[in-house]
Coordinates of C-alpha atoms in Angstrom, one line a residue:
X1 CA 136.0 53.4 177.6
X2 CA 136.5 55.7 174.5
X3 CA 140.5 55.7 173.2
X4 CA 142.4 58.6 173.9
X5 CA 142.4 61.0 171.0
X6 CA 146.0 60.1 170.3
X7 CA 144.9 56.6 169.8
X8 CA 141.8 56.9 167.9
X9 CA 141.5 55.7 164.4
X10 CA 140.5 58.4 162.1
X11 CA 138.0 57.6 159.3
X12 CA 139.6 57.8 156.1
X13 CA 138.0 60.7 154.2
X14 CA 136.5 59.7 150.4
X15 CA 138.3 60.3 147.6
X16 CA 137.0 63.6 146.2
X17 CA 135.5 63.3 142.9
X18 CA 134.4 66.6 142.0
X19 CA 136.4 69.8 141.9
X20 CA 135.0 72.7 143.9
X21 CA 133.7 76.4 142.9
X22 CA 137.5 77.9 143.9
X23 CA 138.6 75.3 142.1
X24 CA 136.5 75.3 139.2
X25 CA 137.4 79.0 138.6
X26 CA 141.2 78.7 139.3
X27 CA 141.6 75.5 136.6
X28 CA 139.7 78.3 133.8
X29 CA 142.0 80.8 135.1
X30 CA 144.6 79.0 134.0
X31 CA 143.6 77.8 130.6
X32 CA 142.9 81.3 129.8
X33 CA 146.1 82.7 131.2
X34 CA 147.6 80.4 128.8
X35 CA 145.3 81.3 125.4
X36 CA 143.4 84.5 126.5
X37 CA 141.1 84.7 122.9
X38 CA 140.6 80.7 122.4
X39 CA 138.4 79.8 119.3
X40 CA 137.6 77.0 117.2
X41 CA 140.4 75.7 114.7
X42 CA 137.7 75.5 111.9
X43 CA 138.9 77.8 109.2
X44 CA 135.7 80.1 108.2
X45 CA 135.0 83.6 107.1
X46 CA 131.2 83.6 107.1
X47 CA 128.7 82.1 109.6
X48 CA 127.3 80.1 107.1
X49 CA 130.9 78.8 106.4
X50 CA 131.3 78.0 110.5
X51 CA 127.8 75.9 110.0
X52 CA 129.2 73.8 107.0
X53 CA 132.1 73.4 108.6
X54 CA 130.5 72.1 112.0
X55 CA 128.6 70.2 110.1
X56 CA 131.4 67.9 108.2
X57 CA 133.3 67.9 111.7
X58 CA 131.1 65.0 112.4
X59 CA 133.5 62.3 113.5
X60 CA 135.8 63.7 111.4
X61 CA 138.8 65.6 112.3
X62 CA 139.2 69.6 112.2
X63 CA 142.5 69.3 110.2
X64 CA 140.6 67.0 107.2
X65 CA 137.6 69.1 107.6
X66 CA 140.0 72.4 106.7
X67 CA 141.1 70.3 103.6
X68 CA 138.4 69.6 102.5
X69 CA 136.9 73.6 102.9
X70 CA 139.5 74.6 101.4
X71 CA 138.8 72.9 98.2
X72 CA 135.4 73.5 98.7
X73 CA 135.1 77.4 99.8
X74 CA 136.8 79.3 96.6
X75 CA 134.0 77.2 94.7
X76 CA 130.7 77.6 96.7
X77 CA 130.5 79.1 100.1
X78 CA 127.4 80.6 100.5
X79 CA 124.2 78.4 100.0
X80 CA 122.9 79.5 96.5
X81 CA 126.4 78.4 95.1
X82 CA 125.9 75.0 97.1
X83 CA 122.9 74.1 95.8
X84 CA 124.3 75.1 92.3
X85 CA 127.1 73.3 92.3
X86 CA 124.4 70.0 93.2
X87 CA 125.1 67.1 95.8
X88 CA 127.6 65.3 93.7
X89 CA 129.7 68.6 92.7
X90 CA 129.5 68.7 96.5
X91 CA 130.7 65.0 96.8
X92 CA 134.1 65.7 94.9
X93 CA 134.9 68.5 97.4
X94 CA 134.5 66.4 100.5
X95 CA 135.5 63.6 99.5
X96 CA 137.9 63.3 101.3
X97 CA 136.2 63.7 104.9
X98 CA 134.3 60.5 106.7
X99 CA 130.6 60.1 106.1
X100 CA 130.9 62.4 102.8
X101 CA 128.1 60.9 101.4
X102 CA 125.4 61.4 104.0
X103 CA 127.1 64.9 104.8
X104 CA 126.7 65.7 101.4
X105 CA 122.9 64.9 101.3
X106 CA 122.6 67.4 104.3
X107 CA 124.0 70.2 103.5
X108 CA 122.2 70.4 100.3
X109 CA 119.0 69.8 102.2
X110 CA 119.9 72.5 104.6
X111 CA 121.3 75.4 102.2
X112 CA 118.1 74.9 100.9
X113 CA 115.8 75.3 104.1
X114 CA 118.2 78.5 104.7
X115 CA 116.9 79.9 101.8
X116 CA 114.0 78.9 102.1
X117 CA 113.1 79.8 105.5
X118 CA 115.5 82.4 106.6
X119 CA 116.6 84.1 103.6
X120 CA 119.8 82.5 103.4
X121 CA 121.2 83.7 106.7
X122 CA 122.2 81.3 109.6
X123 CA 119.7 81.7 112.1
X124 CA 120.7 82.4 115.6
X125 CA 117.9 80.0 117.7
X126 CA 118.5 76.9 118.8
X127 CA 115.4 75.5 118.0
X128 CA 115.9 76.6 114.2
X129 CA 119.4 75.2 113.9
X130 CA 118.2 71.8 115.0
X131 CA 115.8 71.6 112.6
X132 CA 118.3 72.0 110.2
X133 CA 119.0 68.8 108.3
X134 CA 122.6 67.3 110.3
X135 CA 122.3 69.9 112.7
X136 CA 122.2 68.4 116.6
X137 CA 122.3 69.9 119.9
X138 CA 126.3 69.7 120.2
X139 CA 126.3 71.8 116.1
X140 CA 124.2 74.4 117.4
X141 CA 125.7 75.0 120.6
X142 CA 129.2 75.6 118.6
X143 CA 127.3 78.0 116.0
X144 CA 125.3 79.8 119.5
X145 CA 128.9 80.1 121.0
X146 CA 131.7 81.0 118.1
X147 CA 129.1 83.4 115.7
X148 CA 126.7 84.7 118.5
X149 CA 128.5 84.8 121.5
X150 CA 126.4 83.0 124.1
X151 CA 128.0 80.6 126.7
X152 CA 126.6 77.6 125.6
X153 CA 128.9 74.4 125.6
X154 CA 129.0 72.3 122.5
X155 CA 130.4 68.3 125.1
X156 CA 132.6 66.2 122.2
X157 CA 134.6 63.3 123.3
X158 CA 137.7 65.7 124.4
X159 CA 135.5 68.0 126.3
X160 CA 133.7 64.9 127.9
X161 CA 137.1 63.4 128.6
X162 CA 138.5 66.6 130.3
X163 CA 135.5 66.9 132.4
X164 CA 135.0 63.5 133.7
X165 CA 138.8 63.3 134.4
X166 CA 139.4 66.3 136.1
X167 CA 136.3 66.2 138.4
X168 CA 134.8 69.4 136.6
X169 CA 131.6 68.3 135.5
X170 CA 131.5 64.4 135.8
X171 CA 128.8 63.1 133.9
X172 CA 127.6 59.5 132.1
X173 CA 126.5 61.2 129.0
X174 CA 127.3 64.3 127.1
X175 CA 124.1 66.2 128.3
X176 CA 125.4 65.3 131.4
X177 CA 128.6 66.6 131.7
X178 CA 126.6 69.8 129.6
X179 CA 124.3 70.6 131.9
X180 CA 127.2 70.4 135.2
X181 CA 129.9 72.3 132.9
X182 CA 126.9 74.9 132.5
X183 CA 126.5 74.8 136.7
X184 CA 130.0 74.9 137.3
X185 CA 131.3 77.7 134.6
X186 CA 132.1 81.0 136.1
X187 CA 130.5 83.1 134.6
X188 CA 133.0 85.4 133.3
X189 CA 134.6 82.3 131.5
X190 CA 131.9 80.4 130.0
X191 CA 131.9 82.2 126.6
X192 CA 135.5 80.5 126.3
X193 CA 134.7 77.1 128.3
X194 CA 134.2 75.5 124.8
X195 CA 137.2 75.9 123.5
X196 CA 139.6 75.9 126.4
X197 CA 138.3 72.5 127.5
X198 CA 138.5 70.9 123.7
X199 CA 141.9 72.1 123.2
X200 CA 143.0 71.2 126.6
X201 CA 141.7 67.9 125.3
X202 CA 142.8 67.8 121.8
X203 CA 146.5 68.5 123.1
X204 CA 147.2 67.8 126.5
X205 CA 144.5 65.6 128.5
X206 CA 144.8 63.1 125.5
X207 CA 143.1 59.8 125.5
X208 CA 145.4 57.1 125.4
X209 CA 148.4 59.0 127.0
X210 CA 147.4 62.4 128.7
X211 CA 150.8 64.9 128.7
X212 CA 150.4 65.3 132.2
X213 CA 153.2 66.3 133.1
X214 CA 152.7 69.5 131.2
X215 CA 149.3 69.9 132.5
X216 CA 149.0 73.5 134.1
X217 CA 145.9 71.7 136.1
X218 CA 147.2 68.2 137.2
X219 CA 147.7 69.6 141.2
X220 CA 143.5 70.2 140.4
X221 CA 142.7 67.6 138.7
X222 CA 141.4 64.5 139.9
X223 CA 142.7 62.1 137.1
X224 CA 143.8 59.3 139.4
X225 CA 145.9 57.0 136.3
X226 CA 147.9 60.6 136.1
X227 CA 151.1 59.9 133.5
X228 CA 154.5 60.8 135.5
X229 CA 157.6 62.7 133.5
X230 CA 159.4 59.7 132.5
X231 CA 156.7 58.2 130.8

């Protein structure tokens, strides 16, 4: 005899893991209600500075990598004055940044393929920025998005957290979490995807203790070690 209705145990529905389209496009909405004209926090002026810049940003920090351009920029920024001022002029300028060495090495071995190859001009394709020496998928995508304007998605560990956290592109590797963020994306917000996500990252969904409490997301997000206010 089959329980009354009343009395019937109800299956208890899985734990949702993935945020859906109205979702999806109310979380950006947010973001860019909050920073309508996000970019990167790399200080450049030229492409070709961006491209340097990207480059040294290898697990190294945007604030060191300003530094360090700083130094660097007034000296040499274009990639004549980079290959003139030689791999170990270069060293003293970046010094100062993880990896300098080996960063050093590559950019002098790809201001000379610019001007080799493209007339000293960043090109715009992907496949020609990854044959740049120290140039990888996630460099490219960042030059593609910030100097050209197409909605790629450059996934770094903040924009890999966010996403796997929040249910918005849950991935096991950063192609991954690429390929769903580039699924998922509305559209009209994927040009700023990039950056909302890695400064949501950078200063809100933090590794070791995300600020959720001051999350404009959290009631979308999926995140289920959420931090409470008196934490």
């Amino acid at each position: 005899m089959t329980p009354p209705a009343a009395t019937r145990k109800r299956k208890a529905s899985p734990p949702r893991s993935r945020l859906s389209p109205a979702e999806v496009r109310e979380l950006f909405s947010r973001l860019a209600e909050l920073d309508p004209s996000p970019t990167t926090e790399l200080e450049y002026t030229t492409p070709f500075e961006l491209l340097v810049a990207v480059v040294l940003s290898a697990q190294a920090t945007d604030v060191g990598v300003n530094k360090a351009t700083r130094r660097l920029y007034p000296v040499a920024n274009t990639p004549r004055a980079i290959l003139d001022l030689g791999e170990e002029g270069l060293k003293r300028h970046i010094s100062t940044i993880g990896l300098f060495n080996a960063k050093a090495k590559n950019v002098i071995a790809l201001c000379r393929i610019l001007l080799d190859a493209h007339g000293g001009e960043v090109p715009r394709s992907r496949e020609a920025l990854e044959a740049l020496p120290g140039v990888g998928r996630k460099t490219a995508n960042v030059v593609l998005n910030t100097i050209f304007g197409e909605g790629t998605i450059a996934v770094d560990t903040h924009i890999f957290r966010v996403a796997n956290r929040t249910g918005l592109a849950p991935g096991k590797d950063v192609r991954a979490v690429e390929d769903g963020l580039m699924r998922a994306v509305p559209l009209e917000y994927l040009l700023g995807a990039h950056h909302w996500l890695i400064l949501h990252g950078r200063y809100v969904c933090k590794a070791r203790k995300p600020d959720c409490p001051h999350c404009v997301i959290r009631d979308l997000c999926r995140f289920k070690d959420k931090t409470a206010a008196d934490e």
